[in-house]
Coordinates of C-alpha atoms in Angstrom, one line a residue:
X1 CA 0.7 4.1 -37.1
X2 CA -0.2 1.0 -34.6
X3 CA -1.1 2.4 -31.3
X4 CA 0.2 0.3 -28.6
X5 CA -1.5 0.5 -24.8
X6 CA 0.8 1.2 -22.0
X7 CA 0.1 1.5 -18.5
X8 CA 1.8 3.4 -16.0
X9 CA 4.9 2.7 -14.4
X10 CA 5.0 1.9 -10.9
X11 CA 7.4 5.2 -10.3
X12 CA 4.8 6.9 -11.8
X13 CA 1.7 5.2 -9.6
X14 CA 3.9 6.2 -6.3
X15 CA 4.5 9.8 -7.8
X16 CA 0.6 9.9 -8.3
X17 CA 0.1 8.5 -4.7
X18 CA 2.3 10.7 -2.7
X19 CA 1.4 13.4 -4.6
X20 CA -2.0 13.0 -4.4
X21 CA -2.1 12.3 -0.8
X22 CA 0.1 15.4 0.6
X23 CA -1.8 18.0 -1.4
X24 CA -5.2 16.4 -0.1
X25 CA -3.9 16.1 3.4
X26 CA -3.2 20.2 3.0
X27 CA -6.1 20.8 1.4
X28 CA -8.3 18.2 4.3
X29 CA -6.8 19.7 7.3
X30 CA -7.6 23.3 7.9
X31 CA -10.8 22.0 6.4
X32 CA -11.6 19.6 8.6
X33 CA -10.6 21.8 11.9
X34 CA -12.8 24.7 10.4
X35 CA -16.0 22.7 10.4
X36 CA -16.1 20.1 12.8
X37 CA -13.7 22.1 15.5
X38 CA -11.7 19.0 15.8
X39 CA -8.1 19.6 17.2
X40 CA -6.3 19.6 14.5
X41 CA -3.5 17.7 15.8
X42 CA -6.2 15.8 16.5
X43 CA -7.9 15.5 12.8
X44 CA -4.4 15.6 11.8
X45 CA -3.2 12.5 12.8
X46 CA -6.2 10.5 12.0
X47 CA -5.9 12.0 8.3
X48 CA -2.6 10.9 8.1
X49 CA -3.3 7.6 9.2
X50 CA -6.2 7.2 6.5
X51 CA -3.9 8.6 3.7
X52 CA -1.6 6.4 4.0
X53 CA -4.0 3.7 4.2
X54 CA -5.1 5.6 0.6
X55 CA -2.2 6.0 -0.7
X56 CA -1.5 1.7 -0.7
X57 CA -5.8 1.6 -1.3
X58 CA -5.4 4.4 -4.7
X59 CA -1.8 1.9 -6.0
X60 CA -4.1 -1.3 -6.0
X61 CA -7.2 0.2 -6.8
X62 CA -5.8 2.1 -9.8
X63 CA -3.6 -0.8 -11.2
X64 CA -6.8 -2.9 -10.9
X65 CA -9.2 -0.5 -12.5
X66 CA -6.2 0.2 -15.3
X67 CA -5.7 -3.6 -16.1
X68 CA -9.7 -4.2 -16.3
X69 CA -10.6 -0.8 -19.0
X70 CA -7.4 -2.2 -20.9
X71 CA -8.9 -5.6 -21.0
X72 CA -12.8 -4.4 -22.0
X73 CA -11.9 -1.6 -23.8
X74 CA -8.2 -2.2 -25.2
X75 CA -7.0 1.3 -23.9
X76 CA -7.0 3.2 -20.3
X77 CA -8.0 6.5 -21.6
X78 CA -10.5 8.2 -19.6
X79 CA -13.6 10.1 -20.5
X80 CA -15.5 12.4 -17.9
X81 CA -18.2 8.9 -17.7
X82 CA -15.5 6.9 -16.4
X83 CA -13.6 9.0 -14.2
X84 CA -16.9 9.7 -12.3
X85 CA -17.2 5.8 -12.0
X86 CA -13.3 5.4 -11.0
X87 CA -13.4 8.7 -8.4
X88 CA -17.0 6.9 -6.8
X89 CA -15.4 3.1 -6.6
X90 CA -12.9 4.2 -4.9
X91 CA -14.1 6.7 -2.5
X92 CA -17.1 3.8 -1.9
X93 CA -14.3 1.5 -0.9
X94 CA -12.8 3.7 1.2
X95 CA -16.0 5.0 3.6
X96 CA -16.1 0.9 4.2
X97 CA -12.2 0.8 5.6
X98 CA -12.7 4.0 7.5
X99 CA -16.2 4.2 9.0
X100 CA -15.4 2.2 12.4
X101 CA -12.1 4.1 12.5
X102 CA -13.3 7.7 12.2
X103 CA -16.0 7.0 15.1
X104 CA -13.7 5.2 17.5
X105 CA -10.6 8.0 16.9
X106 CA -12.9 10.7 16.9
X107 CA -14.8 9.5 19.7
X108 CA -18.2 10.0 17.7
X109 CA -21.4 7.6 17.2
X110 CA -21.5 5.7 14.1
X111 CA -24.2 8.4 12.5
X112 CA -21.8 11.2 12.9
X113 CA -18.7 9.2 11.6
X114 CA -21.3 8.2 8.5
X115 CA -21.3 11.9 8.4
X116 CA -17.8 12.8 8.8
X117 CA -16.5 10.2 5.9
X118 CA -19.8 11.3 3.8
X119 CA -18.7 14.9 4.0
X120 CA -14.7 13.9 3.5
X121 CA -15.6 11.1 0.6
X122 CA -17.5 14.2 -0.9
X123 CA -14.1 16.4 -0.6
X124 CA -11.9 13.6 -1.8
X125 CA -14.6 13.0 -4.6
X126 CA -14.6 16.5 -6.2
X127 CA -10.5 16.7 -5.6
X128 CA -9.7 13.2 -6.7
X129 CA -11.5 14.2 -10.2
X130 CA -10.0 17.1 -10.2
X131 CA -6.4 15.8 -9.6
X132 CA -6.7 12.7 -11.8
X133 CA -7.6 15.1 -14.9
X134 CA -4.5 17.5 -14.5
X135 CA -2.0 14.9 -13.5
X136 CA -3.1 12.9 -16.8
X137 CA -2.5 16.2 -18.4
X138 CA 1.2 17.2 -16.7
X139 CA 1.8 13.5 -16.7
X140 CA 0.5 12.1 -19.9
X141 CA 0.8 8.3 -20.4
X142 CA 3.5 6.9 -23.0
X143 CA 0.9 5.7 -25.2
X144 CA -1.0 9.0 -25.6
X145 CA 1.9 11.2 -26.2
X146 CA 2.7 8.6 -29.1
X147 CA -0.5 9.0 -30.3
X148 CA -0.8 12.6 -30.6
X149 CA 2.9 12.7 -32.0
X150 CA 1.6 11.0 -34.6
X151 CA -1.5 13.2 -35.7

């Protein structure tokens, strides 16, 4: 049997997204309040701000890191190596988009916004493996459920 690579749909990138986005959001909140003793209308609002900065930032950076394993490795299956690489890119790229914003909105110095994002990034690092390994398994892609039909 011919295995044949497929990537996600984009119905399934923007289920991914949104999904990904409100559970962290519930998860980040009562978090968030609980150690820095930030209002958390406060935190609130500047966590929904930055996921749905993430949720456009985890679309692109996901069809990008998708496109580029299919074309060095001919498939997008992930092993524990790789997601650890995909969960650190993209966290990485977003403590650059939100360092200047978490200071200013939090009205914090640079250090303890460098803080803030370092403890969040860790949070979002840990969940984002998390999530990305049980939403491959509740929402398998086409080409794998071939696969294994055909074992």
């Amino acid at each position: 049997m011919k295995m044949v690579n497929i990537m996600r749909s984009s119905w399934d990138r923007i289920r991914h997204a949104i999904l990904f986005e409100v559970i962290g959001l519930l998860l980040l909140i009562p978090i968030g309040h609980a150690v820095l003793g930030v209002d958390t209308g406060t935190f609130g609002s500047l966590s929904v701000i930055v996921a749905v900065t993430a949720a456009i930032w985890a679309y692109l950076f996901n069809l990008g890191f998708d496109q580029v394993m299919l074309r060095l490795t001919g498939s997008t299956r992930k092993n524990t190596a790789v997601r650890v690489l995909h969960a650190a890119l993209f966290e990485g790229g977003m403590l650059a988009m939100f360092l200047p914003l978490t200071a200013w909105y939090l009205s914090m110095s640079l250090w303890a916004a460098l803080m803030t994002d370092i403890g969040i990034s860790g949070f979002y690092f840990v969940y984002a493996f998390a999530y990305n390994w049980i939403y491959d398994q509740v929402f398998p892609i086409a080409h794998a459920r071939i696969c294994e039909a055909g074992r």
